Coordinates of C-alpha atoms in Angstrom, one line a residue:
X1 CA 9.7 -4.0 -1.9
X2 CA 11.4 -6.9 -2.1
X3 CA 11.1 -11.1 -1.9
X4 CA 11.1 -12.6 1.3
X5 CA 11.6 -16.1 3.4
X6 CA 9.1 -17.1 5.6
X7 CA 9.5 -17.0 9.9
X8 CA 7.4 -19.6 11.6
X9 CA 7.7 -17.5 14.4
X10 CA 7.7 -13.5 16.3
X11 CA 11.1 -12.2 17.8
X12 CA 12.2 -9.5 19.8
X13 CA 14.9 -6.8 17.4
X14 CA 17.6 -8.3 19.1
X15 CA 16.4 -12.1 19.5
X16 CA 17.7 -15.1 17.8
X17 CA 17.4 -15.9 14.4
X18 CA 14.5 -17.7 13.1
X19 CA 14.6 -20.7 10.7
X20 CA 12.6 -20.3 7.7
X21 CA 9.6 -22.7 6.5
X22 CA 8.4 -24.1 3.0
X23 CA 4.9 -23.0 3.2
X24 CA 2.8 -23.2 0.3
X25 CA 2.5 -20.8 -2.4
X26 CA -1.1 -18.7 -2.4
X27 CA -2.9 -17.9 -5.6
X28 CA -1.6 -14.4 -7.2
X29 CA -4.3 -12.1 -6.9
X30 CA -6.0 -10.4 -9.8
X31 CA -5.6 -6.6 -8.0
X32 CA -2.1 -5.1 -7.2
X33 CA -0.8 -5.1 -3.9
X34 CA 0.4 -2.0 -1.9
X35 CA 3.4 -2.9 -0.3
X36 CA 3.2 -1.5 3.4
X37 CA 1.5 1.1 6.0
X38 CA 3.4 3.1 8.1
X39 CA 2.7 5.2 11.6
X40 CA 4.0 7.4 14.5
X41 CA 3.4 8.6 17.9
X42 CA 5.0 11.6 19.5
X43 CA 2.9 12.7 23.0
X44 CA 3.9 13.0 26.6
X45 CA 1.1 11.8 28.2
X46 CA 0.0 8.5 25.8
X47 CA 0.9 5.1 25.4
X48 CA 2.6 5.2 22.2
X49 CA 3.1 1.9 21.2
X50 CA -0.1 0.9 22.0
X51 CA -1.8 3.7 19.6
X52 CA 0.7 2.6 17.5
X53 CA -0.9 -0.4 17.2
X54 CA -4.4 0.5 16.7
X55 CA -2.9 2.9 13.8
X56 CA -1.2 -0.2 12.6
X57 CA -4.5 -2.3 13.0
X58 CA -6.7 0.6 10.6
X59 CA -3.6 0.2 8.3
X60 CA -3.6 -3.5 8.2
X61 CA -5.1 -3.5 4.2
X62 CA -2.1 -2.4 3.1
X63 CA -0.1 -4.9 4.1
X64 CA -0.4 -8.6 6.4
X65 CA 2.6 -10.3 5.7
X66 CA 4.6 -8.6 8.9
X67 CA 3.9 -6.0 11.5
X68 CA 6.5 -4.4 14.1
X69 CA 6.3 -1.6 16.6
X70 CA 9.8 -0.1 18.1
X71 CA 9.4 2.3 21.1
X72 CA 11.4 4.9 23.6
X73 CA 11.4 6.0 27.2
X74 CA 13.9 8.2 28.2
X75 CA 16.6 7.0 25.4
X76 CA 16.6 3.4 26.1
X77 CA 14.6 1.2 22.8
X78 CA 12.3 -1.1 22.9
X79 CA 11.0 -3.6 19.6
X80 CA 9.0 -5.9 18.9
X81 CA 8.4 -7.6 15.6
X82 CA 6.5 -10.8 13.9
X83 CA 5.3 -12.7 10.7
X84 CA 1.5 -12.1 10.2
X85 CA -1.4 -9.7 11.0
X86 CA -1.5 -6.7 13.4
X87 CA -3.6 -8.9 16.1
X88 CA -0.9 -12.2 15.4
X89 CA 1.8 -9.9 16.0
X90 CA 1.2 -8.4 19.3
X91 CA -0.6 -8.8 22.6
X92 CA -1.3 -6.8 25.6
X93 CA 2.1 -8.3 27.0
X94 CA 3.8 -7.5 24.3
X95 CA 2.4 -4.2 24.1
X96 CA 3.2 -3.5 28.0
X97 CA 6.9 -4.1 27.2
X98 CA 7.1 -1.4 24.6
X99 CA 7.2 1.6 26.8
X100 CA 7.5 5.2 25.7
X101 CA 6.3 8.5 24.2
X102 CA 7.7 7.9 20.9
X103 CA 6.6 5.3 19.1
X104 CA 6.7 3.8 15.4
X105 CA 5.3 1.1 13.5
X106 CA 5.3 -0.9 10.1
X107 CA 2.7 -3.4 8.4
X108 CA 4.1 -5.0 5.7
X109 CA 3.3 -6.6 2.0
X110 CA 6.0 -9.0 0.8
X111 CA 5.7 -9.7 -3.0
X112 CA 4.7 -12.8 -3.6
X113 CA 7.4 -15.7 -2.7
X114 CA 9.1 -16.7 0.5
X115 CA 9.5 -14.1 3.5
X116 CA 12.1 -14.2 6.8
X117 CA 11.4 -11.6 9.8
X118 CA 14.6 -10.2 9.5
X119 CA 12.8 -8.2 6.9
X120 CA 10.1 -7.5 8.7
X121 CA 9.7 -2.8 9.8
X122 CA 10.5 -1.1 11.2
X123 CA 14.8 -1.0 10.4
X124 CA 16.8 -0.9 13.6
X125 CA 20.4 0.8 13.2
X126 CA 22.6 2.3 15.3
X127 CA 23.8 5.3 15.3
X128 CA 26.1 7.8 17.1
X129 CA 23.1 9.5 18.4
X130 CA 21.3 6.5 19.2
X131 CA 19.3 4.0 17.9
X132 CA 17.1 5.0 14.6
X133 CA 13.8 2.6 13.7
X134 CA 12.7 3.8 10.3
X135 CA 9.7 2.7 8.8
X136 CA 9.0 2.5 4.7
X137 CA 6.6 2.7 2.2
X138 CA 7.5 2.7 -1.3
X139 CA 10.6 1.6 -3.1
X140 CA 13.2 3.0 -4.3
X141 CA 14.7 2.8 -7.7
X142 CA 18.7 3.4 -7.2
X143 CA 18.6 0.2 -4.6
X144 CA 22.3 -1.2 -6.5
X145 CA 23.9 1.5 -6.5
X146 CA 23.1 3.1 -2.6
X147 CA 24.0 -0.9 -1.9
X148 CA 27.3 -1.1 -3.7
X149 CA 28.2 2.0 -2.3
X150 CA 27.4 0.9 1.4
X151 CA 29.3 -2.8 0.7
X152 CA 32.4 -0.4 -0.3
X153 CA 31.7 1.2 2.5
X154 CA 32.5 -2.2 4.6
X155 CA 28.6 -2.1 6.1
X156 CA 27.2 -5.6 7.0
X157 CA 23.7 -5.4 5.4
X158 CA 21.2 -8.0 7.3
X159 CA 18.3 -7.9 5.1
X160 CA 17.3 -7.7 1.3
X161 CA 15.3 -4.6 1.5
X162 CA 15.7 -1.1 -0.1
X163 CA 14.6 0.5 3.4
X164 CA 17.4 -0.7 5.2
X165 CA 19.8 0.9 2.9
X166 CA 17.8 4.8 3.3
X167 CA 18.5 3.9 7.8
X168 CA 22.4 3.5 6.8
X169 CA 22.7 6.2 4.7
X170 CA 20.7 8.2 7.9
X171 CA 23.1 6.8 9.9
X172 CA 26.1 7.4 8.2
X173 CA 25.7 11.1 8.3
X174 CA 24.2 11.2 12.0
X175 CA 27.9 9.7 12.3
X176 CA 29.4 13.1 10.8
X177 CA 27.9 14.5 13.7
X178 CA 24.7 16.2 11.8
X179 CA 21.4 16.0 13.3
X180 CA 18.7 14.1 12.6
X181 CA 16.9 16.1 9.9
X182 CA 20.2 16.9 8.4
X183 CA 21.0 13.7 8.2
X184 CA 18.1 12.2 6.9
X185 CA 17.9 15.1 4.0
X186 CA 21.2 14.0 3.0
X187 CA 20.4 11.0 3.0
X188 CA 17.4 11.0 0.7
X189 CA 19.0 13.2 -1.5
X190 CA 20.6 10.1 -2.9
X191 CA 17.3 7.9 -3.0
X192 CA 15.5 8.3 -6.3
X193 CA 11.9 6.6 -6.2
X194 CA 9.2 6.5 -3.9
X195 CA 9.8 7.0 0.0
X196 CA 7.1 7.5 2.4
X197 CA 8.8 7.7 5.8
X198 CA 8.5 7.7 9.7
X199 CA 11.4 7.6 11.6
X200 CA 11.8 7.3 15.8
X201 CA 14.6 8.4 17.6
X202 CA 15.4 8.7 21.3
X203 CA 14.2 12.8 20.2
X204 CA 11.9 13.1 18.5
X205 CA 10.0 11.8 15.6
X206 CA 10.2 12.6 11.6
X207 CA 8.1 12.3 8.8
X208 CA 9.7 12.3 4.9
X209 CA 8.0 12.4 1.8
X210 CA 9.7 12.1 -1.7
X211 CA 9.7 15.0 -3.7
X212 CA 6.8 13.6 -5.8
X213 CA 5.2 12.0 -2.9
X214 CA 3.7 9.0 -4.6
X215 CA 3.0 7.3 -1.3
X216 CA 0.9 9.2 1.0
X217 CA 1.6 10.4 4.8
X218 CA -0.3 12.3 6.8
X219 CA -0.6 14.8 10.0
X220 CA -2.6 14.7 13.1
X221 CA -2.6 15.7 16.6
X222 CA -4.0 14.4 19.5
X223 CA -5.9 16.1 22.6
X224 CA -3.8 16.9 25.6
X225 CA -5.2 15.7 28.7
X226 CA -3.9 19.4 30.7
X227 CA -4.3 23.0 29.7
X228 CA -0.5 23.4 29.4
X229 CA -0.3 20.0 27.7
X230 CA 2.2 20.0 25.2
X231 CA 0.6 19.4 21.5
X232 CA 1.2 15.3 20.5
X233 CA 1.4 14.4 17.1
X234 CA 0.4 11.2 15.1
X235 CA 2.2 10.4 11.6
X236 CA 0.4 8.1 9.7
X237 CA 0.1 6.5 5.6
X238 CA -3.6 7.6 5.4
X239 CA -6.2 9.8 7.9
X240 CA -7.9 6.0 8.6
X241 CA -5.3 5.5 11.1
X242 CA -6.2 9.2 12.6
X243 CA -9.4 8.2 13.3
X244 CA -8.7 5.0 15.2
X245 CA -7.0 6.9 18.0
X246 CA -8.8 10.3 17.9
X247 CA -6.7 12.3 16.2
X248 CA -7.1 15.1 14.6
X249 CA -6.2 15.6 10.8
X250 CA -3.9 18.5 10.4
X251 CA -2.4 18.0 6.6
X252 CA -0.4 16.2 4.8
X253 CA 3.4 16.1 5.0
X254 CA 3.8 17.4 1.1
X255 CA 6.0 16.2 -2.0
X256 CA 9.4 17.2 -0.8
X257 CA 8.9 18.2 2.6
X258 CA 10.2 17.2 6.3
X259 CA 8.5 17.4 9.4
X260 CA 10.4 16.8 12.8
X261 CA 8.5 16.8 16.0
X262 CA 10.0 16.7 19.5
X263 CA 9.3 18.7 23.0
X264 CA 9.3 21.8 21.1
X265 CA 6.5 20.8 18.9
X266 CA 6.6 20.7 14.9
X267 CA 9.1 22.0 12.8
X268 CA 9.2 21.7 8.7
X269 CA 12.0 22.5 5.7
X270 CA 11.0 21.5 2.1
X271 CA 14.3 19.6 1.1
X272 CA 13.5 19.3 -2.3
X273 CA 13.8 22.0 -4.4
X274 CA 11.8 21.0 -7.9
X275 CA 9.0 19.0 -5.6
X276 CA 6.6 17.9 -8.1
X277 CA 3.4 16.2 -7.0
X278 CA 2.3 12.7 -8.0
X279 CA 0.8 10.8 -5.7
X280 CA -0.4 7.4 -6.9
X281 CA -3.7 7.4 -8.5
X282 CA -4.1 3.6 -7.6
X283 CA -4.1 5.1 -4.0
X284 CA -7.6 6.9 -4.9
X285 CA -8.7 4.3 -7.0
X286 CA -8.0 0.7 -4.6
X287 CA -5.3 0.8 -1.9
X288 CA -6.6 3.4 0.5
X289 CA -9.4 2.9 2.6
X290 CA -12.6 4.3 1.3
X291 CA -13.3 6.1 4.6
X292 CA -9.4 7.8 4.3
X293 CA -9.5 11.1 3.4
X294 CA -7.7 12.5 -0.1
X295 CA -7.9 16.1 -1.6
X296 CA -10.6 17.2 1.4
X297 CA -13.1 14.4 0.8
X298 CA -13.4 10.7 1.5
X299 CA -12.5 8.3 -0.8
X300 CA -15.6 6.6 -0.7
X301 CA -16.8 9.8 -2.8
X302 CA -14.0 9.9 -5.8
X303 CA -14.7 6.1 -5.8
X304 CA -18.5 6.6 -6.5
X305 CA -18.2 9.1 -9.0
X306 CA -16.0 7.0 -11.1
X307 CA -18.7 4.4 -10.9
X308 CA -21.0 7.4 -12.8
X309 CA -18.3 8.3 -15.0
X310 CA -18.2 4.5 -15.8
X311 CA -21.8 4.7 -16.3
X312 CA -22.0 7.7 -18.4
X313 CA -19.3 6.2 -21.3
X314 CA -20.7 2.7 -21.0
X315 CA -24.5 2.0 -21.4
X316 CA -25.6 -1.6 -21.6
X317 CA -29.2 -2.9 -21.0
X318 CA -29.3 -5.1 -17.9
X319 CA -30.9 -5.4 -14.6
X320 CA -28.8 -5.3 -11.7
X321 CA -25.5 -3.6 -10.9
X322 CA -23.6 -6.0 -8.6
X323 CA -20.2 -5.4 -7.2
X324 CA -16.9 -7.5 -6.4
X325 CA -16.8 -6.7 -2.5
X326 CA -15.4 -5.2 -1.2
X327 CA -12.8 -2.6 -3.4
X328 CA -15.6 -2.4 -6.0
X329 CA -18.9 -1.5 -3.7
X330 CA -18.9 2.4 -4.2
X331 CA -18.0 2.4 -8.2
X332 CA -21.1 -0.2 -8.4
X333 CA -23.0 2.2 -6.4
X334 CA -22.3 5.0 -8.6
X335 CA -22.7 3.2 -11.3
X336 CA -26.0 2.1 -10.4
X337 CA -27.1 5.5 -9.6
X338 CA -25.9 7.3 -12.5
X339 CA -27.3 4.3 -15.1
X340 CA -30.9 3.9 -12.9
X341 CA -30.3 0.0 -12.5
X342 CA -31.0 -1.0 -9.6
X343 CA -28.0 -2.3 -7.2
X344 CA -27.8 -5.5 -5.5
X345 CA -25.2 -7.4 -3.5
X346 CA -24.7 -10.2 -5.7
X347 CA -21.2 -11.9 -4.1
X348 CA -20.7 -12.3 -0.9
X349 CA -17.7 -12.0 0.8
X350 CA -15.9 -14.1 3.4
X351 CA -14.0 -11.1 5.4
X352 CA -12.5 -13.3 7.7
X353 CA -10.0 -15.3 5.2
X354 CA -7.7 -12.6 5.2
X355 CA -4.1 -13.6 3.5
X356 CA -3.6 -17.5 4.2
X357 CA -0.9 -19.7 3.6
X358 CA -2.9 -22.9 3.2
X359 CA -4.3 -23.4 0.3
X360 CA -6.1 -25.5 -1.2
X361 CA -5.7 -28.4 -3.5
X362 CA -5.8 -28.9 -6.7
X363 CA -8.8 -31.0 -6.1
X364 CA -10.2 -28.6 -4.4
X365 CA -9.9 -25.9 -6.7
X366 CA -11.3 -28.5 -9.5
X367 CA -14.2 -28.9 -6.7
X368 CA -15.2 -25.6 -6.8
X369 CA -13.9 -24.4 -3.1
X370 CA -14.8 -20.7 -2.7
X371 CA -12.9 -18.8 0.2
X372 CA -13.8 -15.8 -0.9
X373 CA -16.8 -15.3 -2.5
X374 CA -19.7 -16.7 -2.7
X375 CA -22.2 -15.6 -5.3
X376 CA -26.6 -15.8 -4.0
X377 CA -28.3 -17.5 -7.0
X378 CA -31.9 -16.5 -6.4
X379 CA -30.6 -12.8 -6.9
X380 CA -28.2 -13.3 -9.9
X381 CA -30.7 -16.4 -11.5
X382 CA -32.5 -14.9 -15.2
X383 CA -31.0 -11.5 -14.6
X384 CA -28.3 -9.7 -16.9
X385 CA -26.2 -8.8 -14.5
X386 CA -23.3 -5.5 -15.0
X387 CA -20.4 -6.5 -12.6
X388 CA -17.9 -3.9 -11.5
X389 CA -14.6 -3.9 -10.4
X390 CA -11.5 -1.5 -9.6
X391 CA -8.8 -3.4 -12.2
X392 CA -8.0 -6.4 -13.9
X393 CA -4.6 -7.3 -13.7
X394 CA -4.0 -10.9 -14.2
X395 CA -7.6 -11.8 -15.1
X396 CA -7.7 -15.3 -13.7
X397 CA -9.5 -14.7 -10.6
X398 CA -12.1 -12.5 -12.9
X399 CA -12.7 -15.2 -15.2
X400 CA -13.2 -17.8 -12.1
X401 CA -16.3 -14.6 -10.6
X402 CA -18.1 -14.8 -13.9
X403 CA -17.7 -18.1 -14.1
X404 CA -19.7 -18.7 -10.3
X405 CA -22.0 -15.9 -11.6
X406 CA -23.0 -18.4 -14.5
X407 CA -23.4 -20.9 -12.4
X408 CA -25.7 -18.7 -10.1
X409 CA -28.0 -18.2 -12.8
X410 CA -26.9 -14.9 -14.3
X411 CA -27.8 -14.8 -18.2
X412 CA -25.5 -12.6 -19.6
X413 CA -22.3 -10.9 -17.4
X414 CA -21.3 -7.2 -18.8
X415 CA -18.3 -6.3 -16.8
X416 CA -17.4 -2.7 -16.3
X417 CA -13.8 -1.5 -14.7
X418 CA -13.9 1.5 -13.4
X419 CA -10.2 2.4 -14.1
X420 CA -8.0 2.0 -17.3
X421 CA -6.0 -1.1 -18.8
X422 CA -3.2 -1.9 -16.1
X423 CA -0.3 -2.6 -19.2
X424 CA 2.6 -1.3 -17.2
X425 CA 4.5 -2.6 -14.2
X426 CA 5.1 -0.1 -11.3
X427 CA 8.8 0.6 -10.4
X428 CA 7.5 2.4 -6.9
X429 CA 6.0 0.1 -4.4
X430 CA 3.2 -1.6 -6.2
X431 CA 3.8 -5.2 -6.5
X432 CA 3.0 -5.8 -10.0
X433 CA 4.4 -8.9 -12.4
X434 CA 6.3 -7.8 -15.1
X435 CA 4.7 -6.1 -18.1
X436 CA 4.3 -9.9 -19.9
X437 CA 2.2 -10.8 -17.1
X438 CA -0.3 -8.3 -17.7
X439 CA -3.1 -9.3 -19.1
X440 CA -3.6 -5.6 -20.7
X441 CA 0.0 -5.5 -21.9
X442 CA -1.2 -8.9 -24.4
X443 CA -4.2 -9.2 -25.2
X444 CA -7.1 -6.5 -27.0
X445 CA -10.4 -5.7 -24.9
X446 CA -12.0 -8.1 -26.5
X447 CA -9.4 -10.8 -26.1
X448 CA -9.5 -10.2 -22.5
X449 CA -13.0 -10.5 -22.2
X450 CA -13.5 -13.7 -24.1
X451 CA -10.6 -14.9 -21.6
X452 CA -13.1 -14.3 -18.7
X453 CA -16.2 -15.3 -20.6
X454 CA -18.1 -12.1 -20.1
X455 CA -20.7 -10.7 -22.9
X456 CA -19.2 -7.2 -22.7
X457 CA -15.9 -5.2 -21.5
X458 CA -15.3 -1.9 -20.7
X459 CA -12.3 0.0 -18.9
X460 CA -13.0 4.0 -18.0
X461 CA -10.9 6.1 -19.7
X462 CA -7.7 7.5 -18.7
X463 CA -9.5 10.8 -18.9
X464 CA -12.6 9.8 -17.1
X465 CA -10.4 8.5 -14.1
X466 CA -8.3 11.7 -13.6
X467 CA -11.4 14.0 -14.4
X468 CA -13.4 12.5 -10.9
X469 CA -10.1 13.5 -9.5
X470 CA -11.6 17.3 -9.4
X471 CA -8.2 17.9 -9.1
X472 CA -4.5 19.1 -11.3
X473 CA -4.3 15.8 -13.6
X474 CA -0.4 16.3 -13.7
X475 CA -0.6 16.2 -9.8
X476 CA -0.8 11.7 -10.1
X477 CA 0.9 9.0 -11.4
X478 CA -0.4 7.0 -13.6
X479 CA 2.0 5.1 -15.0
X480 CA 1.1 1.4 -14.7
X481 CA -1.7 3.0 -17.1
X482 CA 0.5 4.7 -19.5
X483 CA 4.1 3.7 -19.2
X484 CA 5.1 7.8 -18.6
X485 CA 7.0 7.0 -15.4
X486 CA 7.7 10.2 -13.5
X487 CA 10.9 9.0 -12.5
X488 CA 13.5 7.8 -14.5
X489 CA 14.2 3.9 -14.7
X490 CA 17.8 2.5 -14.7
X491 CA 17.8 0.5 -17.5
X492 CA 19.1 -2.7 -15.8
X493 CA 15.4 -2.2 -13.8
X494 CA 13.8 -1.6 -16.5
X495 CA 14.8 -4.1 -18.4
X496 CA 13.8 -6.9 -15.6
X497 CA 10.0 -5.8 -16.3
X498 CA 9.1 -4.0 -19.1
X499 CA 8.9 -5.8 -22.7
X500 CA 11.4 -4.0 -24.3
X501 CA 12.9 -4.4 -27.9
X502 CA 16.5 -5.6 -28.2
X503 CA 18.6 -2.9 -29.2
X504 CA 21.4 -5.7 -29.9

């Protein structure tokens, strides 16, 4: 995850450069932001980069700034790459000049500045073997050091991204004449932090989790048109991006382990030997679609039961349960049904604003503009209203929601989150400000919730969160709740966003 310049326009891998643009800066939003989605196609008889892009398109959530797709067809490459959505990104012409039965693609979330297409997944680098398009989701921790090491090594790096350093590395020991897998295990054998990967090669396709897989990638195979049909495989960050094309789930790549998949079908080694599970519990809680599947049961289902664990440690009198669409619908839900106040839909959302570089004024703001949402007054007006949502992070956009629910009619506003206090930055592909810029990390409950001008406060306990898990509590991370990072932090990083004492 890294800061990018803006591109006015797409470009083809290999095109000309593009000249950045000044556009304005949009509003930091109160959730975090996952930083990318990643996919792959392996199948004789399919148009890869075409499913590629409807995996891409389920995937689009976590992540709008950029989208790319690079293909192959009998060893030669094809790319294409672009600032903005899935749907901005590529057409049906674009598509058709993406030939292949191996495909992979990348949607992207840039942190919160400036952006360039030269950043934009998946990584192109050549190799002696070919060309190797790697796509990303995490970050990695050791970035200085694996970059000082390929600057000695007289590498011309073209982009600012951790990503491009883990394709080098790859590339570097394809060059000592290992294979693929072996060279990508050597490879991540010097990355420490999170690393979700699918990689395409003129071969044959991999898929690469870290050994504590914090991001999430998962399995699936699609129907073969032909009795004989050789099996075809889909790689993809979460099982929404299955569905899209008719896949089948089949499991997840685990902590630790890589698959490869070529004409001989799919082959696994476990490269890690102390693989310790912790997948991100912000993935159950926000980023992932609530139809993805997680631990052999929709999201949509963890989601509502921590809306009734919510319920359960936080009783208030009131008389509707109202969500913030759309991240905060099934916790309001369980909420509602656990507490037997009615639900109502409260807010309404504008789903086609998506992520927008115009913004508006300051007069505007000071107007009241809402691109967002929209509250319906003769629901909210002389009701005590219990408002849920996922996390507070920097609490402005939740003070400006109770302030429109005031407006509306509401008498009192109890808000109710059903996760803990966000206090800690993540280190592994969140984008998060640093730890001074959380409202959690400064101020008491009840000095956040006299910030946002609501009659009550709660945040679920860090118990109650991993308890709807049903699952190992040691098998998540939950660090940007506790500050117990399962990975150590290089102190230089660290330093950059925790608030730390001086030790001078």
């Amino acid at each position: 995850m890294t800061r990018l310049h803006s591109a006015l326009s797409n470009h083809r891998f290999e095109g000309a450069a593009v000249a950045p643009g000044n556009q304005g800066q949009p509003e930091l939003a109160d959730h975090p932001e996952e930083a990318c989605g990643v996919f792959g196609i392996f199948g004789t008889e399919v148009e890869a980069a075409k499913l590629t892009y409807f995996g891409l398109f389920a995937l689009q959530h976590r992540g709008q700034e950029s989208a790319g797709i690079a293909s192959f067809q009998e060893g030669t490459f094809f790319g294409h790459k672009g600032m903005g959505l899935v749907s901005q990104v590529f057409d049906e012409d674009i598509l058709q000049h993406l030939p292949g039965s191996i495909a992979v693609g990348h949607t992207r979330y840039s942190t919160t500045g400036t952006s360039r297409v030269s950043n934009a997944q998946p990584v192109i680098v050549e190799t002696a073997r070919g060309k190797l398009a790697l796509a990303h989701n995490g970050n990695l921790v050791n970035t200085l050091q694996l970059r000082d090491h390929l600057v000695q090594e007289g590498l011309n790096l073209e982009t600012t991204t951790d990503s491009e350093l883990i394709a080098h590395r790859i590339a570097q020991e394809v060059n000592q004449d290992k294979s693929w897998p072996e060279a990508a295990i050597a490879a991540c054998q010097d990355c420490q932090g999170a690393f979700s990967l699918v990689l395409g090669t003129a071969q044959g396709l991999m898929g690469i989790r870290d050994p504590h897989g914090i991001r999430p990638l998962v399995i699936g195979t699609l129907p073969s048109k032909g009795q004989q049909g050789e099996q075809q495989y889909a790689l993809s960050s979460e099982t929404c991006g299955l569905d899209i094309i008719g896949a089948t789930y089949l499991r997840d790549v685990l902590p630790g382990e890589l698959v490869w998949i070529d004409q001989q079908g799919i082959q696994s080694q476990l490269w890690a030997a102390a693989a310790n599970p912790k997948l991100c519990i912000f993935e159950m809680i926000y980023f992932a679609r609530p139809d993805s599947h997680m631990h052999e049961e929709s999201l949509y289902s963890y989601r509502l039961r921590l809306g009734k664990y919510l319920a359960q440690e936080s009783q208030v009198e009131a008389d509707l349960v109202i969500a913030v669409p759309d991240s905060g619908v099934p916790a309001a839900i369980g909420f509602s049904q656990a507490s037997g106040i009615p639900y109502a839909e409260g807010l309404i959302k504008n789903r086609y604003v998506g992520r927008t570089f115009i913004q508006p004024t300051q007069t505007m703001r000071e107007q009241g503009i809402r691109m967002k949402l929209n509250p319906l007054p003769d629901v909210l007006s002389g009701k005590r209203v219990i408002l849920i949502d996922d996390s507070i992070v920097r609490g402005t956009t939740s003070r400006k929601i109770v302030k429109a629910l005031r407006e509306a009619g509401a008498t009192e506003v109890h808000m109710r989150i059903s996760s803990p206090p966000v206090n800690h930055p993540c280190f592994y592909g969140i984008d998060t400000d640093s730890q001074d810029h959380l409202i959690a990390a400064t101020k008491s409950v009840e000095e956040i919730a006299r910030q946002i001008d609501v009659d009550t406060l709660y945040y679920l306990s860090w118990e109650g969160m991993l308890a709807a898990t049903g699952e190992n509590p040691d098998h998540f991370c939950s660090a940007c709740f506790t500050g117990d990072y399962p990975i150590a932090i290089p102190e230089p990083l660290k330093r950059s966003k925790l608030m730390l004492e001086s030790t001078v």
